[in-house]
Structure formats: C-alpha cells, structure tokens
mmCIF file of C-alpha atoms and ligand atoms in Angstrom:
data_model
loop_
_atom_site.group_PDB
_atom_site.id
_atom_site.type_symbol
_atom_site.label_atom_id
_atom_site.label_comp_id
_atom_site.label_asym_id
_atom_site.label_seq_id
_atom_site.Cartn_x
_atom_site.Cartn_y
_atom_site.Cartn_z
ATOM 1 C CA MET O 279 -0.318 0.033 -0.003
ATOM 2 C CA THR O 280 0.843 3.641 -1.123
ATOM 3 C CA HIS O 281 1.103 6.182 1.365
ATOM 4 C CA THR O 282 0.661 10.149 0.678
ATOM 5 C CA THR O 283 -0.032 11.695 3.963
ATOM 6 C CA PRO O 284 0.290 10.508 7.116
ATOM 7 C CA ALA O 285 -3.041 9.733 9.833
ATOM 8 C CA PHE O 286 -2.708 12.298 12.189
ATOM 9 C CA LEU O 287 -4.653 12.959 15.728
ATOM 10 C CA GLN O 288 -4.372 16.090 17.100
ATOM 11 C CA ILE O 289 -4.530 15.706 21.041
ATOM 12 C CA HIS O 290 -2.540 19.321 22.356
ATOM 13 C CA GLN O 291 -4.623 22.044 21.784
ATOM 14 C CA ALA O 292 -1.970 25.163 22.455
ATOM 15 C CA ASP O 293 -5.290 27.867 23.570
ATOM 16 C CA ASP O 294 -6.740 24.229 25.686
ATOM 17 C CA ALA O 295 -7.566 26.144 29.332
ATOM 18 C CA ALA O 296 -5.470 23.972 30.794
ATOM 19 C CA VAL O 297 -2.279 25.334 29.812
ATOM 20 C CA ARG O 298 -3.167 28.626 30.636
ATOM 21 C CA ARG O 299 -3.850 26.950 34.212
ATOM 22 C CA GLU O 300 -0.675 25.406 34.321
ATOM 23 C CA LEU O 301 1.758 28.399 32.780
ATOM 24 C CA ALA O 302 -0.136 31.203 35.197
ATOM 25 C CA ALA O 303 0.468 28.668 38.432
ATOM 26 C CA GLY O 304 4.327 28.246 37.370
ATOM 27 C CA LEU O 305 4.574 31.984 37.386
ATOM 28 C CA VAL O 306 3.038 33.085 40.153
ATOM 29 C CA GLN O 307 5.444 30.455 42.535
ATOM 30 C CA SER O 308 8.463 31.134 44.072
ATOM 31 C CA PRO O 309 10.645 31.060 42.112
ATOM 32 C CA ALA O 310 9.190 31.218 39.053
ATOM 33 C CA GLN O 311 8.767 28.407 36.737
ATOM 34 C CA VAL O 312 7.613 26.983 33.083
ATOM 35 C CA SER O 313 7.753 23.393 31.668
ATOM 36 C CA PRO O 314 10.409 22.641 29.036
ATOM 37 C CA LYS O 315 7.895 20.999 26.957
ATOM 38 C CA PHE O 316 7.511 24.825 26.811
ATOM 39 C CA LEU O 317 10.397 25.333 24.975
ATOM 40 C CA TYR O 318 8.497 23.765 21.775
ATOM 41 C CA ASP O 319 6.497 25.616 19.570
ATOM 42 C CA ALA O 320 7.455 25.901 15.443
ATOM 43 C CA LEU O 321 10.506 28.382 15.622
ATOM 44 C CA GLY O 322 11.427 26.643 19.511
ATOM 45 C CA SER O 323 11.825 23.353 17.127
ATOM 46 C CA ARG O 324 14.114 24.729 14.640
ATOM 47 C CA LEU O 325 16.029 26.326 16.697
ATOM 48 C CA PHE O 326 16.519 23.201 18.966
ATOM 49 C CA SER O 327 17.761 21.942 15.341
ATOM 50 C CA ALA O 328 19.916 24.166 14.685
ATOM 51 C CA ILE O 329 21.382 23.613 18.112
ATOM 52 C CA THR O 330 22.074 20.765 17.114
ATOM 53 C CA GLU O 331 24.174 21.552 14.476
ATOM 54 C CA LEU O 332 26.306 23.533 17.164
ATOM 55 C CA GLN O 333 29.899 22.266 17.494
ATOM 56 C CA GLU O 334 29.890 22.740 21.761
ATOM 57 C CA TYR O 335 26.126 20.843 21.271
ATOM 58 C CA TYR O 336 28.081 17.401 22.025
ATOM 59 C CA PRO O 337 24.845 15.187 22.651
ATOM 60 C CA THR O 338 23.286 15.083 18.925
ATOM 61 C CA ARG O 339 26.786 13.888 16.972
ATOM 62 C CA THR O 340 27.711 11.116 19.439
ATOM 63 C CA GLU O 341 24.303 10.005 19.773
ATOM 64 C CA ALA O 342 24.670 9.289 16.032
ATOM 65 C CA GLY O 343 27.897 8.254 15.963
ATOM 66 C CA ILE O 344 26.224 5.263 18.994
ATOM 67 C CA PHE O 345 23.158 4.817 16.473
ATOM 68 C CA ALA O 346 26.045 4.821 13.225
ATOM 69 C CA THR O 347 28.759 2.506 14.606
ATOM 70 C CA GLN O 348 26.754 0.063 16.768
ATOM 71 C CA GLY O 349 22.326 -0.139 15.091
ATOM 72 C CA ALA O 350 23.365 -3.255 13.669
ATOM 73 C CA ASP O 351 24.633 -4.508 17.037
ATOM 74 C CA MET O 352 21.326 -2.929 18.387
ATOM 75 C CA ALA O 353 19.718 -4.276 15.281
ATOM 76 C CA SER O 354 20.195 -8.566 16.421
ATOM 77 C CA HIS O 355 18.418 -7.515 19.758
ATOM 78 C CA ILE O 356 15.620 -5.593 18.424
ATOM 79 C CA PRO O 357 12.702 -6.861 17.184
ATOM 80 C CA ALA O 358 11.854 -6.273 13.964
ATOM 81 C CA ARG O 359 8.940 -5.665 12.487
ATOM 82 C CA ALA O 360 7.599 -3.900 15.134
ATOM 83 C CA LEU O 361 5.686 0.146 15.380
ATOM 84 C CA LEU O 362 8.573 2.438 15.864
ATOM 85 C CA LEU O 363 6.957 5.086 18.566
ATOM 86 C CA ASP O 364 8.937 7.760 18.772
ATOM 87 C CA LEU O 365 7.841 10.276 22.159
ATOM 88 C CA GLY O 366 9.393 14.036 21.187
ATOM 89 C CA ALA O 367 10.080 12.902 17.700
ATOM 90 C CA GLY O 368 11.097 16.403 16.468
ATOM 91 C CA CYS O 369 12.259 16.482 13.360
ATOM 92 C CA CYS O 370 11.807 12.496 12.681
ATOM 93 C CA THR O 371 16.242 12.222 11.817
ATOM 94 C CA LYS O 372 16.577 9.998 13.529
ATOM 95 C CA ALA O 373 13.676 7.961 13.015
ATOM 96 C CA GLU O 374 14.152 7.559 9.758
ATOM 97 C CA ARG O 375 17.904 6.204 9.769
ATOM 98 C CA LEU O 376 16.245 3.782 12.349
ATOM 99 C CA PHE O 377 13.844 1.683 9.797
ATOM 100 C CA PRO O 378 15.902 0.738 6.858
ATOM 101 C CA VAL O 379 18.502 -0.821 10.492
ATOM 102 C CA LEU O 380 15.347 -2.002 12.344
ATOM 103 C CA ARG O 381 12.520 -3.015 8.851
ATOM 104 C CA THR O 382 10.343 -0.607 10.964
ATOM 105 C CA ALA O 383 6.556 -2.094 9.495
ATOM 106 C CA GLY O 384 4.447 1.049 11.144
ATOM 107 C CA TYR O 385 6.015 4.592 13.314
ATOM 108 C CA VAL O 386 3.747 6.865 15.055
ATOM 109 C CA ALA O 387 5.938 10.356 16.003
ATOM 110 C CA VAL O 388 4.382 11.862 18.980
ATOM 111 C CA ASP O 389 5.500 15.529 20.316
ATOM 112 C CA ILE O 390 3.660 18.702 21.229
ATOM 113 C CA SER O 391 5.384 20.962 18.336
ATOM 114 C CA VAL O 392 1.909 19.804 16.317
ATOM 115 C CA ASP O 393 2.127 22.208 13.271
ATOM 116 C CA PHE O 394 6.169 21.076 13.271
ATOM 117 C CA LEU O 395 4.941 17.680 13.728
ATOM 118 C CA ARG O 396 2.603 17.501 11.191
ATOM 119 C CA GLU O 397 5.387 19.592 8.847
ATOM 120 C CA THR O 398 8.179 17.125 8.808
ATOM 121 C CA LEU O 399 5.878 14.201 9.128
ATOM 122 C CA THR O 400 4.645 15.365 5.643
ATOM 123 C CA THR O 401 7.786 15.120 4.085
ATOM 124 C CA LEU O 402 9.335 12.227 6.015
ATOM 125 C CA GLN O 403 5.966 9.884 4.432
ATOM 126 C CA GLN O 404 6.728 11.507 0.678
ATOM 127 C CA ARG O 405 10.020 9.617 1.594
ATOM 128 C CA HIS O 406 8.821 6.556 2.597
ATOM 129 C CA PRO O 407 5.379 5.756 0.561
ATOM 130 C CA SER O 408 4.786 2.025 1.754
ATOM 131 C CA LEU O 409 5.186 3.002 5.555
ATOM 132 C CA PRO O 410 2.714 3.246 7.688
ATOM 133 C CA MET O 411 2.809 6.448 9.508
ATOM 134 C CA MET O 412 0.613 8.536 12.460
ATOM 135 C CA GLY O 413 1.783 11.837 14.153
ATOM 136 C CA LEU O 414 0.356 11.911 17.343
ATOM 137 C CA GLY O 415 0.330 15.965 18.745
ATOM 138 C CA MET O 416 0.602 15.533 22.414
ATOM 139 C CA ASP O 417 1.367 15.950 25.350
ATOM 140 C CA PHE O 418 3.002 13.526 27.526
ATOM 141 C CA SER O 419 3.630 14.130 29.960
ATOM 142 C CA SER O 420 0.063 13.199 31.953
ATOM 143 C CA SER O 421 -0.023 10.032 30.191
ATOM 144 C CA LEU O 422 2.129 8.527 27.573
ATOM 145 C CA ALA O 423 -1.126 5.875 27.370
ATOM 146 C CA LEU O 424 -1.645 5.349 23.081
ATOM 147 C CA PRO O 425 -5.317 7.560 22.565
ATOM 148 C CA PRO O 426 -8.205 5.050 21.794
ATOM 149 C CA ASP O 427 -8.535 6.681 18.204
ATOM 150 C CA THR O 428 -5.061 5.356 17.142
ATOM 151 C CA ARG O 429 -6.713 1.737 17.443
ATOM 152 C CA PRO O 430 -8.654 2.165 13.880
ATOM 153 C CA TRP O 431 -5.790 3.421 12.152
ATOM 154 C CA LEU O 432 -3.532 -0.184 14.045
ATOM 155 C CA ALA O 433 -5.836 -2.307 13.193
ATOM 156 C CA ARG O 434 -5.527 -1.136 9.311
ATOM 157 C CA HIS O 435 -1.925 -1.609 8.876
ATOM 158 C CA GLY O 436 -2.017 -5.065 10.955
ATOM 159 C CA LEU O 437 -0.412 -3.002 14.136
ATOM 160 C CA GLU O 438 -2.622 -4.134 16.516
ATOM 161 C CA ALA O 439 -0.190 -7.251 17.672
ATOM 162 C CA ALA O 440 3.833 -5.479 16.578
ATOM 163 C CA PRO O 441 5.887 -5.941 19.589
ATOM 164 C CA ARG O 442 6.786 -2.176 20.321
ATOM 165 C CA VAL O 443 9.330 -0.226 20.262
ATOM 166 C CA VAL O 444 9.471 3.665 22.771
ATOM 167 C CA PHE O 445 12.277 5.302 21.174
ATOM 168 C CA TYR O 446 13.382 8.661 22.481
ATOM 169 C CA PRO O 447 16.252 9.337 22.775
ATOM 170 C CA GLY O 448 17.509 13.229 22.951
ATOM 171 C CA SER O 449 18.029 11.971 26.707
ATOM 172 C CA SER O 450 15.546 14.976 26.706
ATOM 173 C CA ILE O 451 14.544 11.203 29.198
ATOM 174 C CA GLY O 452 17.337 14.449 31.039
ATOM 175 C CA ASN O 453 14.327 16.626 31.536
ATOM 176 C CA PHE O 454 11.301 14.950 33.888
ATOM 177 C CA SER O 455 13.745 14.126 38.128
ATOM 178 C CA PRO O 456 14.159 11.005 38.980
ATOM 179 C CA PRO O 457 10.561 10.022 40.778
ATOM 180 C CA GLU O 458 9.410 11.815 37.566
ATOM 181 C CA ALA O 459 11.909 10.119 34.887
ATOM 182 C CA LEU O 460 10.512 6.596 37.096
ATOM 183 C CA ARG O 461 7.237 8.074 36.685
ATOM 184 C CA LEU O 462 7.526 9.044 32.674
ATOM 185 C CA LEU O 463 9.586 5.006 32.425
ATOM 186 C CA ARG O 464 6.110 2.759 33.752
ATOM 187 C CA GLN O 465 3.666 4.572 31.506
ATOM 188 C CA ALA O 466 6.817 3.274 28.676
ATOM 189 C CA HIS O 467 6.659 0.112 30.042
ATOM 190 C CA ALA O 468 3.009 -0.130 29.932
ATOM 191 C CA VAL O 469 2.929 1.502 26.928
ATOM 192 C CA CYS O 470 5.567 -2.111 25.074
ATOM 193 C CA GLN O 471 3.623 -4.272 27.004
ATOM 194 C CA GLY O 472 0.621 -3.000 25.583
ATOM 195 C CA GLY O 473 1.379 -4.876 22.100
ATOM 196 C CA GLY O 474 3.606 -8.552 20.762
ATOM 197 C CA ALA O 475 6.236 -9.905 22.454
ATOM 198 C CA GLY O 476 9.453 -8.172 22.634
ATOM 199 C CA GLY O 477 8.488 -4.733 22.402
ATOM 200 C CA GLY O 478 10.727 -2.626 24.770
ATOM 201 C CA LEU O 479 12.519 0.886 25.031
ATOM 202 C CA LEU O 480 16.040 2.143 22.806
ATOM 203 C CA ILE O 481 16.709 5.557 24.473
ATOM 204 C CA GLY O 482 19.640 7.428 24.550
ATOM 205 C CA VAL O 483 21.305 9.629 28.257
ATOM 206 C CA ASP O 484 23.306 12.227 28.665
ATOM 207 C CA ARG O 485 26.197 10.191 31.456
ATOM 208 C CA VAL O 486 27.928 12.274 33.883
ATOM 209 C CA LYS O 487 30.579 14.614 33.343
ATOM 210 C CA PRO O 488 33.236 17.343 33.500
ATOM 211 C CA THR O 489 31.162 20.720 33.656
ATOM 212 C CA ASP O 490 33.445 22.539 31.066
ATOM 213 C CA ILE O 491 32.154 20.500 28.237
ATOM 214 C CA LEU O 492 28.233 20.073 29.906
ATOM 215 C CA GLU O 493 28.084 23.495 29.896
ATOM 216 C CA PRO O 494 29.781 25.115 26.492
ATOM 217 C CA ALA O 495 26.407 22.577 25.576
ATOM 218 C CA TYR O 496 23.634 24.818 26.894
ATOM 219 C CA ASP O 497 25.695 28.758 26.941
ATOM 220 C CA ASP O 498 26.884 28.502 23.090
ATOM 221 C CA SER O 499 28.567 31.177 22.145
ATOM 222 C CA LEU O 500 26.608 32.046 19.002
ATOM 223 C CA GLY O 501 23.570 32.672 21.708
ATOM 224 C CA VAL O 502 21.265 30.443 19.197
ATOM 225 C CA THR O 503 20.252 28.308 23.067
ATOM 226 C CA ALA O 504 19.811 31.694 24.474
ATOM 227 C CA ALA O 505 17.417 32.294 21.745
ATOM 228 C CA PHE O 506 15.962 29.097 21.952
ATOM 229 C CA ASN O 507 15.323 29.913 26.046
ATOM 230 C CA ARG O 508 13.998 33.131 25.335
ATOM 231 C CA ASN O 509 12.312 32.541 22.342
ATOM 232 C CA LEU O 510 9.684 30.403 24.987
ATOM 233 C CA LEU O 511 8.283 34.026 26.035
ATOM 234 C CA LEU O 512 7.559 34.401 22.633
ATOM 235 C CA HIS O 513 5.463 31.272 23.192
ATOM 236 C CA THR O 514 3.489 31.664 26.559
ATOM 237 C CA ASN O 515 3.181 35.395 25.014
ATOM 238 C CA HIS O 516 0.830 33.379 22.394
ATOM 239 C CA LEU O 517 -0.354 31.500 25.120
ATOM 240 C CA LEU O 518 -0.991 32.855 28.103
ATOM 241 C CA GLY O 519 -1.895 36.070 27.311
ATOM 242 C CA THR O 520 1.573 38.002 29.373
ATOM 243 C CA ASP O 521 4.002 40.582 27.845
ATOM 244 C CA PHE O 522 7.227 39.437 28.245
ATOM 245 C CA ASP O 523 9.775 41.401 26.104
ATOM 246 C CA PRO O 524 12.022 38.159 25.559
ATOM 247 C CA ARG O 525 15.719 41.729 25.392
ATOM 248 C CA GLN O 526 14.137 41.773 29.414
ATOM 249 C CA TRP O 527 15.350 38.850 29.692
ATOM 250 C CA GLN O 528 19.127 36.847 29.833
ATOM 251 C CA HIS O 529 20.245 33.249 29.254
ATOM 252 C CA VAL O 530 21.562 31.937 32.624
ATOM 253 C CA ALA O 531 22.856 27.886 32.376
ATOM 254 C CA PHE O 532 25.417 26.272 34.422
ATOM 255 C CA TYR O 533 26.040 22.655 35.974
ATOM 256 C CA ASP O 534 24.438 21.922 39.525
ATOM 257 C CA SER O 535 26.655 18.776 40.630
ATOM 258 C CA ALA O 536 25.351 17.832 43.803
ATOM 259 C CA GLN O 537 22.166 17.645 41.433
ATOM 260 C CA SER O 538 24.302 16.449 38.748
ATOM 261 C CA ARG O 539 22.268 18.397 36.430
ATOM 262 C CA ILE O 540 22.250 21.578 33.916
ATOM 263 C CA GLU O 541 19.626 24.695 34.959
ATOM 264 C CA MET O 542 18.632 26.733 32.278
ATOM 265 C CA HIS O 543 17.021 30.214 33.845
ATOM 266 C CA LEU O 544 15.827 32.983 32.075
ATOM 267 C CA GLN O 545 17.010 36.382 34.038
ATOM 268 C CA SER O 546 14.738 40.063 34.346
ATOM 269 C CA ALA O 547 17.796 42.584 33.761
ATOM 270 C CA ILE O 548 15.751 45.081 35.611
ATOM 271 C CA ALA O 549 12.392 45.065 37.880
ATOM 272 C CA GLN O 550 9.463 45.225 35.309
ATOM 273 C CA GLN O 551 6.120 43.305 36.292
ATOM 274 C CA VAL O 552 4.757 41.077 34.037
ATOM 275 C CA ARG O 553 0.776 40.608 32.972
ATOM 276 C CA TRP O 554 -1.703 38.142 31.852
ATOM 277 C CA ALA O 555 -5.703 38.810 31.840
ATOM 278 C CA ASP O 556 -6.358 37.123 35.035
ATOM 279 C CA GLY O 557 -3.118 37.727 37.122
ATOM 280 C CA GLU O 558 0.570 39.957 37.742
ATOM 281 C CA ARG O 559 4.259 38.987 38.963
ATOM 282 C CA ARG O 560 6.504 41.786 39.821
ATOM 283 C CA PHE O 561 10.368 40.411 38.807
ATOM 284 C CA ALA O 562 12.998 42.215 40.953
ATOM 285 C CA ALA O 563 16.133 42.744 38.826
ATOM 286 C CA GLY O 564 18.091 39.548 38.585
ATOM 287 C CA GLU O 565 15.302 36.961 39.670
ATOM 288 C CA ARG O 566 15.409 34.394 37.773
ATOM 289 C CA LEU O 567 12.360 32.050 35.525
ATOM 290 C CA HIS O 568 13.861 28.154 35.057
ATOM 291 C CA THR O 569 12.658 26.857 32.591
ATOM 292 C CA GLU O 570 14.662 24.101 32.039
ATOM 293 C CA ASN O 571 16.785 20.695 33.761
ATOM 294 C CA SER O 572 18.540 18.673 31.929
ATOM 295 C CA TYR O 573 20.000 15.449 34.192
ATOM 296 C CA LYS O 574 23.141 13.387 33.582
ATOM 297 C CA TRP O 575 23.100 9.888 35.021
ATOM 298 C CA THR O 576 25.767 7.702 35.050
ATOM 299 C CA PRO O 577 24.783 4.581 33.504
ATOM 300 C CA GLU O 578 24.731 2.173 37.376
ATOM 301 C CA GLY O 579 22.029 4.812 37.730
ATOM 302 C CA PHE O 580 19.910 4.573 34.566
ATOM 303 C CA VAL O 581 20.123 0.691 35.197
ATOM 304 C CA ALA O 582 18.528 1.712 38.354
ATOM 305 C CA LEU O 583 15.828 3.205 37.224
ATOM 306 C CA LEU O 584 14.498 0.823 34.073
ATOM 307 C CA GLU O 585 14.721 -2.197 36.360
ATOM 308 C CA ALA O 586 12.960 -0.024 38.585
ATOM 309 C CA ALA O 587 9.957 1.169 35.897
ATOM 310 C CA GLY O 588 10.344 -2.223 35.685
ATOM 311 C CA PHE O 589 11.835 -3.221 32.349
ATOM 312 C CA ARG O 590 14.235 -6.408 31.667
ATOM 313 C CA PRO O 591 17.490 -6.126 33.697
ATOM 314 C CA ALA O 592 19.225 -3.743 29.972
ATOM 315 C CA VAL O 593 22.488 -3.455 26.633
ATOM 316 C CA HIS O 594 23.631 -0.223 26.747
ATOM 317 C CA TRP O 595 26.313 1.450 23.602
ATOM 318 C CA THR O 596 28.222 4.375 24.558
ATOM 319 C CA ASP O 597 31.358 5.948 22.551
ATOM 320 C CA GLU O 598 34.968 6.513 22.723
ATOM 321 C CA HIS O 599 34.092 8.984 25.613
ATOM 322 C CA GLU O 600 31.576 8.063 27.592
ATOM 323 C CA TRP O 601 29.855 10.466 27.017
ATOM 324 C CA PHE O 602 26.694 9.254 26.057
ATOM 325 C CA SER O 603 25.175 5.933 26.215
ATOM 326 C CA VAL O 604 22.347 4.225 24.368
ATOM 327 C CA PHE O 605 20.142 0.848 25.987
ATOM 328 C CA TRP O 606 17.955 -1.715 25.233
ATOM 329 C CA ALA O 607 15.506 -2.625 28.501
ATOM 330 C CA GLU O 608 12.329 -5.242 27.074
ATOM 331 C CA ALA O 609 10.188 -4.994 28.711
HETATM 332 C C1 SAM K 988 15.524 17.699 22.924
HETATM 333 S S1 SAM K 988 14.167 17.203 21.737
HETATM 334 C C2 SAM K 988 13.984 16.256 20.855
HETATM 335 C C3 SAM K 988 14.612 15.859 19.228
HETATM 336 C C4 SAM K 988 14.729 14.155 19.145
HETATM 337 N N1 SAM K 988 13.588 13.306 19.419
HETATM 338 C C5 SAM K 988 16.082 14.698 19.028
HETATM 339 O O1 SAM K 988 16.462 13.685 19.206
HETATM 340 O O2 SAM K 988 16.677 15.554 18.465
HETATM 341 C C6 SAM K 988 12.989 17.562 22.116
HETATM 342 C C7 SAM K 988 11.332 17.146 21.473
HETATM 343 O O3 SAM K 988 10.410 16.710 22.529
HETATM 344 C C8 SAM K 988 9.403 17.314 22.269
HETATM 345 N N2 SAM K 988 8.737 17.963 23.590
HETATM 346 C C9 SAM K 988 9.185 18.005 24.591
HETATM 347 N N3 SAM K 988 8.298 18.261 25.965
HETATM 348 C C10 SAM K 988 7.110 17.081 25.333
HETATM 349 C C11 SAM K 988 5.437 16.958 25.651
HETATM 350 N N4 SAM K 988 5.947 17.166 27.664
HETATM 351 N N5 SAM K 988 4.800 15.737 25.406
HETATM 352 C C12 SAM K 988 5.531 16.518 23.561
HETATM 353 N N6 SAM K 988 6.910 16.779 23.662
HETATM 354 C C13 SAM K 988 7.332 16.903 23.745
HETATM 355 C C14 SAM K 988 9.887 18.657 22.125
HETATM 356 O O4 SAM K 988 8.767 18.866 20.896
HETATM 357 C C15 SAM K 988 11.261 18.362 21.288
HETATM 358 O O5 SAM K 988 10.350 17.296 19.824
#
C-alpha cells in the first residue's frame, strides 16, 4: 500500500484553558518556573534543530555516532517489524535512520510541537510511501497511553499485535527529575506491553561528565541556545497573553554537580511587572524564571531506574569518550 499523507491525531490544543492554568501557576510560584515543554512551538523546534548543529552541542552527534557504528548490534537485540513509537520526535531524523536497521513496520511520531510535527511527518511520509505513519500531537507529560482513537489506524495496518519499540532519544528523559522519570518510564513500560512479545524501550541518555564540556553545550558562543530559551517567553505570550519582552531577559545555564543537572533560567535584567488577563507577577532585577533541567546519569543509575520501572536488565552502547549511552531494555 502507498501512503501519500500520514494519519494525524491532534490531542494537544495550544488554546486550552488547562495550558493557561498550568503556565499561570508556574509564573506565580517562587521561584517562577515554566515547564521545558513550552520551549517548543514551531520556532522553538527550529531553534532546537539549529542547536543540534552547534560545535558545543555534543549530544546529538555523539548519539548519532553510537547508532551509526553500533546499529547492527542493536538490531540483534531489538525485534524487527515492530511499531516504532517516537517520543518527542522533533524533526524525526533519528527514527528515519532506524527504519532500515530495524525494518520498522509502522511509525508513530509523538510531539507537543504540533505544527512542526505535521510538517516534518508529511515530508517524511513522501520519502517512505510504503511505511504506515501516524502523527500524535500530544503532551505526554500527563499520560503516555496511546489514545483510543489510534486503534482503528493500528487495525487497518495490521499493527495491533506488532511488538512496540518505544524510542526516546536525545536524552530528553533528562528534563524530568528522577521520580518524574520513573513515572514516565513506568508508563512507557505499559505502552510496550500493549503490543506483541519482545517490545521494549530504546533510549538515549546523557552521562555525568566534566562541567567544562557540559556548560558550553547549553550556553553556546553564537547565542542560539539563548534565543531558544528566550523564545519560551514569546510562546508564553502567545499561549497565556503575557507581555514578556524577551530583550529584558538574559539566558543563564550552569551545571549543578550536587544534583547532576544542567539548569537553564531566564534572568530579569530590570525590575519589571509581567501581566496577563487575570494575573500578574513582579520580578526584581536579577530574579530568575526556571525554564529547564537536564539531568545527567551514570549507566548504573539509569539501569537501576529502568529496572525499577519494570524493564528487564538493559544492554547499553556508548561512544569512545563515554559521554552518552543508548540503552535497550525489553519490557
Ligand atoms: C530535545 S528535543 C529532541 C528532539 C529529537 N527527538 C531529538 O532527539 O533530536 C525534545 C522534543 O520533545 C518534544 N516534547 C517536549 N516535551 C514534550 C511533551 N511533554 N510531550 C510531547 N512532546 C514533547 C519537543 O517538542 C521536542 O521536539
């Protein structure tokens, strides 16, 4: 069968009252915070793609190197003809490279950045017309379960009983604190168990390493990461109707070794008041808005997390510097 356009289900709605409540609740907290998922609108997704090309941003090319050199070995552990579920698919490049390696039978790309996902998946479908594809525009931070509306599509393509490979690359798991990550991985485990035998999780994880390698990756010399971070303010203006002026906010990124995490913040350059329809928040000069954490893991710590989430003992592959790891854990 030839597919010209991918199936698409849009669950996440940018104009949702729940989105506005979540943003407002974070802004009035002390310290103020906005979830990193709001870094991604169409422009945020494009800025992230630019970040992945920066010399300082080692994770993308390091992870790609692991897949390129060790993909064949990975394929000997991972079931062929599986349904590949890509969490936070972005530009879908990483999954596309896996299609021939894993002989993927169906592809479901999940992302909160709905317009960007529609665009990238439509182009991807044209390059792979025989592969059934579905886009799921949804926020998986509340639930990872496949929406019931995916069932007719799975049935139509004979994919209900296919093993499910949940693919979560790019160390996006690092955006969650260890207890939140455990909760998400338990949900990923349940998703894998919803398909045929042999399914599991293929996940890329950034490792603990020296600060002088970590910090420039989140504070590059061209200021692309700073623009990506500040774009969260424009996105918040769009979603909540706030009057943030990005020029009055400075990008701050540092490694907290006690918590093994990079923190990203926006720091107010002046004393200012930010207003929206039914709320406001005063920021002193130098006060920060916390926008992202990126936890770094040791392989031992991550294997223990996978097992606590219900997965079997994992196998993992790494690069020559041991900066990044890719784990395969059967459900
Ligand atoms: C760091 S980027 C990784 C993109 C790509 N997978 C890669 O590895 O290069 C994170 C991706 O996850 C998506 N994302 C972040 N939070 C999400 C959420 N709560 N639900 C769905 N997608 C999310 C973003 O839109 C973005 O495309």
